[in-house]
PDB file of C-alpha atoms in Angstrom:
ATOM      1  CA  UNK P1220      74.248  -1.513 -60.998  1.00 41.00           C
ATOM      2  CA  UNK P1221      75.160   1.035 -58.187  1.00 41.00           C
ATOM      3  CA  UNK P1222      73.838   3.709 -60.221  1.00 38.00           C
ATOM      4  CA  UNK P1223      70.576   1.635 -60.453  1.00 37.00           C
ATOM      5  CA  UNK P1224      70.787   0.393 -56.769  1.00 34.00           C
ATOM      6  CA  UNK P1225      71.234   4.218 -55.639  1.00 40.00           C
ATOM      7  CA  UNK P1226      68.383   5.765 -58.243  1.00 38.00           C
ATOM      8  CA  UNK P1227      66.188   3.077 -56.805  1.00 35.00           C
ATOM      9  CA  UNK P1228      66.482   3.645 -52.992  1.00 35.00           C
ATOM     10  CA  UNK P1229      66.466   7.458 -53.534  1.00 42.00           C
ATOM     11  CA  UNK P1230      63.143   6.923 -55.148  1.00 40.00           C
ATOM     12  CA  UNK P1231      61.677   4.851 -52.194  1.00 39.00           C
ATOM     13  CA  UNK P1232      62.821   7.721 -49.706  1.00 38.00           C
ATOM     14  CA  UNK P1233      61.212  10.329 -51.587  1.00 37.00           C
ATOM     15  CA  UNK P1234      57.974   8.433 -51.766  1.00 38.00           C
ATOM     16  CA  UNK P1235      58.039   7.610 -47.819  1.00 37.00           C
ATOM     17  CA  UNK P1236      59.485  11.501 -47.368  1.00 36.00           C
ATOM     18  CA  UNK P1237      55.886  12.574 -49.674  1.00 33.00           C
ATOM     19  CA  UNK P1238      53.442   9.898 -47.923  1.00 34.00           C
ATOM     20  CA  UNK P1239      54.722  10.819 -44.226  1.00 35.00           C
ATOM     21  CA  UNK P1240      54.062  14.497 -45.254  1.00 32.00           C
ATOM     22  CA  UNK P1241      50.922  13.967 -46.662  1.00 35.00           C
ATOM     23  CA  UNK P1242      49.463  11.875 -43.414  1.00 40.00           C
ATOM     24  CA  UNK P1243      51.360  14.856 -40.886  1.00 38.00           C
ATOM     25  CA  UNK P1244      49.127  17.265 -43.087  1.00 40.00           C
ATOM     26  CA  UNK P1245      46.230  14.938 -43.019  1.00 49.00           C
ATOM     27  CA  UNK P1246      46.370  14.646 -46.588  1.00 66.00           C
ATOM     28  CA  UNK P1247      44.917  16.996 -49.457  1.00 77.00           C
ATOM     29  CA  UNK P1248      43.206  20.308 -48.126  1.00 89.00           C
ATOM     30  CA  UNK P1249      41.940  22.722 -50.255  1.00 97.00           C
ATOM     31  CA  UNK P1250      42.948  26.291 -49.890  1.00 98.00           C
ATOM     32  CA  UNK P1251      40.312  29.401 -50.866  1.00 98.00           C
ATOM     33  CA  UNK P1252      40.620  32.995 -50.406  1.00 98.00           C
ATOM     34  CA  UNK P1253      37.397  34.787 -48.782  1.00 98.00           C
ATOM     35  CA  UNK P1254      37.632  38.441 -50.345  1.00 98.00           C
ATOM     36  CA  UNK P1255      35.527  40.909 -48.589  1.00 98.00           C
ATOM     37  CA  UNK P1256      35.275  44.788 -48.398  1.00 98.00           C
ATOM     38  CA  UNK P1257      37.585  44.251 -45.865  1.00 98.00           C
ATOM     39  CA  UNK P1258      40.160  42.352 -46.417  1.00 98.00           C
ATOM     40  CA  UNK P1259      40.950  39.036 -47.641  1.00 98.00           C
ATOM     41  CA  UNK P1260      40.904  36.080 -45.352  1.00 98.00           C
ATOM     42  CA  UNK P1261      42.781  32.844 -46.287  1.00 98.00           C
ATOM     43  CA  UNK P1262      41.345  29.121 -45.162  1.00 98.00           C
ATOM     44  CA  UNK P1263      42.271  26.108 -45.236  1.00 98.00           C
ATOM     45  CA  UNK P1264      39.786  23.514 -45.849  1.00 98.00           C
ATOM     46  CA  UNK P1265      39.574  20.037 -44.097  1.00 98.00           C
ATOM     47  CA  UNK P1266      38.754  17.927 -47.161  1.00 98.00           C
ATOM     48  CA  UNK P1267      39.270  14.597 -45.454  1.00 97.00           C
ATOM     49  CA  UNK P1268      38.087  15.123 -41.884  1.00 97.00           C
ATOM     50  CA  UNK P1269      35.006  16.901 -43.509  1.00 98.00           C
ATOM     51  CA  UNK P1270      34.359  15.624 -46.980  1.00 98.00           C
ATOM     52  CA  UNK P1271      30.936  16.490 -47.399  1.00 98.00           C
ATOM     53  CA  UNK P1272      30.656  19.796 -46.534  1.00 98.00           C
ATOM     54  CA  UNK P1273      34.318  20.304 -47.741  1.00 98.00           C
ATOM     55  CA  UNK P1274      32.820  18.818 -51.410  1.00 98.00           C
ATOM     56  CA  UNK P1275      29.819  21.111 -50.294  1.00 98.00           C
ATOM     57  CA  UNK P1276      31.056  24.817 -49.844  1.00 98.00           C
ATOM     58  CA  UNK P1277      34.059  23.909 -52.758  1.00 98.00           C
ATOM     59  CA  UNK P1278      30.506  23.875 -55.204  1.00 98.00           C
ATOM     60  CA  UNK P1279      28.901  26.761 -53.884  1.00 98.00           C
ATOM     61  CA  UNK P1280      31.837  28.633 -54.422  1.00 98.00           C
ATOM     62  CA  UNK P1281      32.056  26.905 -58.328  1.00 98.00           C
ATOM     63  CA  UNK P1282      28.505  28.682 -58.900  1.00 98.00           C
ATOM     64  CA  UNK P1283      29.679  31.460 -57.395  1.00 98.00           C
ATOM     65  CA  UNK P1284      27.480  31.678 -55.180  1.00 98.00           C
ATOM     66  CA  UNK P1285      29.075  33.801 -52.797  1.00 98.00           C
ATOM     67  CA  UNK P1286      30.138  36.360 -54.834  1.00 98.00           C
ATOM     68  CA  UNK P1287      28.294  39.488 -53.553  1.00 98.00           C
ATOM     69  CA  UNK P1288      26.727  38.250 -50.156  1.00 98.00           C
ATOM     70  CA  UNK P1289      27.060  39.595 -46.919  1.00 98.00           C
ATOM     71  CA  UNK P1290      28.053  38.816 -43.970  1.00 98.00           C
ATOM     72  CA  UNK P1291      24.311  39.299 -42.211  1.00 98.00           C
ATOM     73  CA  UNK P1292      24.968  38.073 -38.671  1.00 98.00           C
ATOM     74  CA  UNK P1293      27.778  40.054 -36.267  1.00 98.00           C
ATOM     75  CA  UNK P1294      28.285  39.060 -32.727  1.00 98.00           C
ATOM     76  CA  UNK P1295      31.534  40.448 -30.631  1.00 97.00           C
ATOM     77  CA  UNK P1296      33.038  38.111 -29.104  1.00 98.00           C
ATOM     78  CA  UNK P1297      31.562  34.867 -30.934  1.00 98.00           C
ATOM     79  CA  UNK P1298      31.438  34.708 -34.632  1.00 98.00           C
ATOM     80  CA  UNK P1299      30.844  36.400 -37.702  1.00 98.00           C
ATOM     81  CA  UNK P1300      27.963  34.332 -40.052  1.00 98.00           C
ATOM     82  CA  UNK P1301      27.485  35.000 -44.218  1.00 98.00           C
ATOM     83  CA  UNK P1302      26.843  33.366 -47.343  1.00 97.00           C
ATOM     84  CA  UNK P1303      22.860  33.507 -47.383  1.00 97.00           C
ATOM     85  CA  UNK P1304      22.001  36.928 -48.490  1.00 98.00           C
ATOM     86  CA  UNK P1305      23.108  39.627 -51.101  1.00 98.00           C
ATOM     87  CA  UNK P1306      23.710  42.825 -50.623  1.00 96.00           C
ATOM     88  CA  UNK P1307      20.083  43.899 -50.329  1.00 96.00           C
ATOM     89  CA  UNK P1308      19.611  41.631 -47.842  1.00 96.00           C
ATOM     90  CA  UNK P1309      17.266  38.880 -50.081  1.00 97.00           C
ATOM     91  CA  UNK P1310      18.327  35.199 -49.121  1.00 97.00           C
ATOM     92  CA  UNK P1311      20.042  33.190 -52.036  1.00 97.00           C
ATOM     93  CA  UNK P1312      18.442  30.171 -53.439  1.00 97.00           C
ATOM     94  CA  UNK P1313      20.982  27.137 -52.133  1.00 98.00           C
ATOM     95  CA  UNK P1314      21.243  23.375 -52.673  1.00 97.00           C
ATOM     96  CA  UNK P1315      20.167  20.108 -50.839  1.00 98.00           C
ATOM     97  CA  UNK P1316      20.810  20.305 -47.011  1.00 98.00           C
ATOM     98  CA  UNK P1317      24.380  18.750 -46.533  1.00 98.00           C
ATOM     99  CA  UNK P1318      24.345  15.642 -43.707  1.00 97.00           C
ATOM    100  CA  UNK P1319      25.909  17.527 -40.489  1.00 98.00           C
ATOM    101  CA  UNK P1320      29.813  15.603 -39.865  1.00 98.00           C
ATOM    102  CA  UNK P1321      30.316  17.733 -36.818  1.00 98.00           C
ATOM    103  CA  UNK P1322      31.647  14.243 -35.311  1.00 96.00           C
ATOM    104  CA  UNK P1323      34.630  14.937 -37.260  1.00 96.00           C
ATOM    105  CA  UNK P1324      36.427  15.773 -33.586  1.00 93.00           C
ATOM    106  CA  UNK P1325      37.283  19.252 -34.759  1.00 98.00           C
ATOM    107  CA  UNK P1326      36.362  21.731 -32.141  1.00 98.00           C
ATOM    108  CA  UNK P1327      35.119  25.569 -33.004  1.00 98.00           C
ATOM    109  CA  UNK P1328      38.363  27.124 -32.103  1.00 98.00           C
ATOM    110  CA  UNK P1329      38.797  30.887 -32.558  1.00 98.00           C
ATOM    111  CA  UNK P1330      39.853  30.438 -36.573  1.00 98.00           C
ATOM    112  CA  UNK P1331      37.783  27.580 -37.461  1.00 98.00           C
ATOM    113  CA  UNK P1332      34.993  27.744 -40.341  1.00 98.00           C
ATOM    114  CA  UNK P1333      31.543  26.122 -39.402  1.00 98.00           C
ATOM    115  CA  UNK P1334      28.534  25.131 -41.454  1.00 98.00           C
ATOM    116  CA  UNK P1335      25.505  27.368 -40.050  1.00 98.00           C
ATOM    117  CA  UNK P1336      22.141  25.634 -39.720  1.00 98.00           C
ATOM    118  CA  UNK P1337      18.778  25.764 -38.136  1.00 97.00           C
ATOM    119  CA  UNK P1338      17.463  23.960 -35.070  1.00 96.00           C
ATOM    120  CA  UNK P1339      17.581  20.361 -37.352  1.00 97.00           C
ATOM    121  CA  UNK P1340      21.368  19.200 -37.207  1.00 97.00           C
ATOM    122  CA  UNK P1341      21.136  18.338 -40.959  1.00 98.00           C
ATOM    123  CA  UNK P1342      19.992  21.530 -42.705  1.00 98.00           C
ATOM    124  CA  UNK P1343      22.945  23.456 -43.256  1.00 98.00           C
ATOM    125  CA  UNK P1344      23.285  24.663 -46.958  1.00 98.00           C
ATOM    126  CA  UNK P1345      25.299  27.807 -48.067  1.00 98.00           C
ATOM    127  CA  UNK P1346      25.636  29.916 -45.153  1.00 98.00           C
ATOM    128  CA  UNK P1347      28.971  29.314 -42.746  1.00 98.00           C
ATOM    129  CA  UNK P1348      30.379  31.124 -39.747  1.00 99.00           C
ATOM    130  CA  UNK P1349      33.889  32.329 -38.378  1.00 99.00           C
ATOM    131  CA  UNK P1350      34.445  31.438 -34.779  1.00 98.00           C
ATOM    132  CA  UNK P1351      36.127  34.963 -32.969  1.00 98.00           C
ATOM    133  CA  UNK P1352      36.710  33.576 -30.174  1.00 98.00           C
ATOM    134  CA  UNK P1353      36.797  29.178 -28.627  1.00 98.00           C
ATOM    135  CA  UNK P1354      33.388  28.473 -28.809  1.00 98.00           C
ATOM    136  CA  UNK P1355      33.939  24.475 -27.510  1.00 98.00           C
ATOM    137  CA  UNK P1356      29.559  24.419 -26.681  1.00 97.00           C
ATOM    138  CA  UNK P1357      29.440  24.379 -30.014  1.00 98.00           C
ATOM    139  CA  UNK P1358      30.870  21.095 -30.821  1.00 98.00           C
ATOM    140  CA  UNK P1359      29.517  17.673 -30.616  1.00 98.00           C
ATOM    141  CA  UNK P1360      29.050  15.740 -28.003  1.00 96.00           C
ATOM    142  CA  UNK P1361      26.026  13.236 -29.020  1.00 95.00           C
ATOM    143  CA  UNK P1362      23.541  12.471 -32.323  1.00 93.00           C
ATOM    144  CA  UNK P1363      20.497  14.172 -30.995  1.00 93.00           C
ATOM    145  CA  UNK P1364      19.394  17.666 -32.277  1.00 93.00           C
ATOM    146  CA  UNK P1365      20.686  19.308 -28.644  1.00 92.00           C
ATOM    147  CA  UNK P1366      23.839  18.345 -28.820  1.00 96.00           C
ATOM    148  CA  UNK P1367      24.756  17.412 -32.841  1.00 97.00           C
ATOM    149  CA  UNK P1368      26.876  20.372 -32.592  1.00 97.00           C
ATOM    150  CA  UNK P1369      28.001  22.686 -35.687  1.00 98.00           C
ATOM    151  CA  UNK P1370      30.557  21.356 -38.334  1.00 98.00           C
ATOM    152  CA  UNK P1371      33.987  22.427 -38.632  1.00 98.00           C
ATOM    153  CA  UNK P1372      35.552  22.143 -41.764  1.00 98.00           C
ATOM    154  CA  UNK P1373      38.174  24.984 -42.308  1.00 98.00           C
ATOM    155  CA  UNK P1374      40.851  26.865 -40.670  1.00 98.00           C
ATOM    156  CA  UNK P1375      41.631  30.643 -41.382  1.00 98.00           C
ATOM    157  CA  UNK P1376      45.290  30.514 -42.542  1.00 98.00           C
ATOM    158  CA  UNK P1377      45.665  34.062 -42.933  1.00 98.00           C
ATOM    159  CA  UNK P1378      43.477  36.857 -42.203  1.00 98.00           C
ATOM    160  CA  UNK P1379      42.336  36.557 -38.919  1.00 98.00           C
ATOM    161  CA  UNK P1380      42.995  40.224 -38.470  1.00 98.00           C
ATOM    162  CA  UNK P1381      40.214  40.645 -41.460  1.00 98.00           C
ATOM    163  CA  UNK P1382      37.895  38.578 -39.287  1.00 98.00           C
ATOM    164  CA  UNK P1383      38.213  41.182 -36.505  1.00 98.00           C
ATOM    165  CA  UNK P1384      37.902  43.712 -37.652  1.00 98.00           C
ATOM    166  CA  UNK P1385      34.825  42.777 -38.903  1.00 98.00           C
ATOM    167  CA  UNK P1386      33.913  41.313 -35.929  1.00 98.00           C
ATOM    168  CA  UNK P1387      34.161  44.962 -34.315  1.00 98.00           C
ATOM    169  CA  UNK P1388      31.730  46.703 -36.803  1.00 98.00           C
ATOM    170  CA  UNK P1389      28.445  48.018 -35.531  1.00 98.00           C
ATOM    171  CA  UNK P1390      25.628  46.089 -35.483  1.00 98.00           C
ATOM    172  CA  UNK P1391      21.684  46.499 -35.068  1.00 97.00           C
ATOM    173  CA  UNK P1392      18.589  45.437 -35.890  1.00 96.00           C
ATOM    174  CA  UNK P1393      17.673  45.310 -39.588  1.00 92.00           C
ATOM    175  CA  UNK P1394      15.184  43.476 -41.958  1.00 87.00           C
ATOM    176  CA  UNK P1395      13.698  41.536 -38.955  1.00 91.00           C
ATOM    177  CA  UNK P1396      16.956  40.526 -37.895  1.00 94.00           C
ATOM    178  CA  UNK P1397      19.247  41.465 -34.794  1.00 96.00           C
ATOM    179  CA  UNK P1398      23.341  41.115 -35.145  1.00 98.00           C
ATOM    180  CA  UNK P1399      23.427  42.950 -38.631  1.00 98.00           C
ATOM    181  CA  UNK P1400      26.384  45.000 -38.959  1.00 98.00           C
ATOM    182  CA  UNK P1401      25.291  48.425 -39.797  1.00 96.00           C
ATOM    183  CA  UNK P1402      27.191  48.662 -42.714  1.00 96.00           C
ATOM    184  CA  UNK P1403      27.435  45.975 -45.425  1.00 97.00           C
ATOM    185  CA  UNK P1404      30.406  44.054 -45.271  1.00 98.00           C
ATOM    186  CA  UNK P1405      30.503  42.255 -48.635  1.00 98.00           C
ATOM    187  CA  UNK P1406      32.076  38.959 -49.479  1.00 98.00           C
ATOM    188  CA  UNK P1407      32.877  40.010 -52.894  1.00 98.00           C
ATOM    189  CA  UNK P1408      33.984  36.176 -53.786  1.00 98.00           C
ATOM    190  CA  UNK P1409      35.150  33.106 -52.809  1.00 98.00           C
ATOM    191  CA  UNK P1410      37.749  31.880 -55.073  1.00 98.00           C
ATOM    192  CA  UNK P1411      40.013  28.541 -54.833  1.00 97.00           C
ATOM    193  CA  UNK P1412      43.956  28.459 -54.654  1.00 95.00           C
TER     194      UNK P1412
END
């Protein structure tokens, strides 16, 4: 009965000890690994404070959809912007426009992972940036297309020296485009821990 008594209470601790871990780590994240001509760059992915995009990027990187792109946009001392077009500079074909969740209360912090989008809050699709530095006019701060904000839903892990040095590369004007590192730097794929 002891025995019993003992096996039973251990098992209740452990449970507690797993569920008060899993809330302090705000329950499941995804990991992925960003490999790039660079370097590799590890994130971690905020699957519940971001489920949509989270559910979002996780199936562009199932097609493999990365795999080859570029990282097309370069600015110093802000962020560094991929995932639309290969390494000849041609924009990929991408899904449905994923609904913006910037109200998530994650701010772009130098290490977070954003959704990029146009001018309409709710058009991101493939393409995601790397904040360099705290880039807090970036978050949101009310639902109209001003000040929607961009989406955070990711955190480099490792890597951030990857990010800049890529960050530093030269950068110029290129297929109609300004902010295009001179060099490609290719995201060779996206693959999930």
């Amino acid at each position: 009965m002891k025995l019993l008594l003992a096996t039973v209470l251990g098992c209740l601790i452990f449970s507690t000890a797993i569920s008060a871990d899993s809330k302090a780590n705000g329950g499941k994240q995804s990991i992925v690994t960003i490999k790039t001509s660079m370097g590799d760059i590890k994130v971690k992915l905020f699957d519940q404070e971001a489920p949509e995009t989270v559910k979002n990027f996780l199936q562009y990187v199932a097609d493999g959809h990365y795999n080859n792109t570029i990282f097309h946009r370069v600015i110093k001392g802000f962020m560094i912007q991929g995932g639309g077009f290969d390494t000849k500079f041609n924009q990929k074909p991408t899904h449905s426009p994923v609904n913006n969740e910037a109200g998530n209360k994650i701010s772009n912090k130098r290490g977070t992972l954003a959704m990029a989008r146009t001018s309409d809050p709710h058009s991101a699709t493939a393409q995601f940036f790397i904040n360099t530095v705290d880039n807090n006019f970036l978050d949101y701060s009310a639902p109209n297309d001003q000040q929607y904000g961009y989406c955070v839903f990711g955190k480099v892990i490792e890597g951030m020296d990857v990010v800049d040095k890529i960050a530093d590369v030269s950068t110029g004007f290129k297929n109609g485009q300004q902010n295009v590192p001179s060099e490609n730097v290719v995201i060779l794929e996206v693959v999930k821990n």
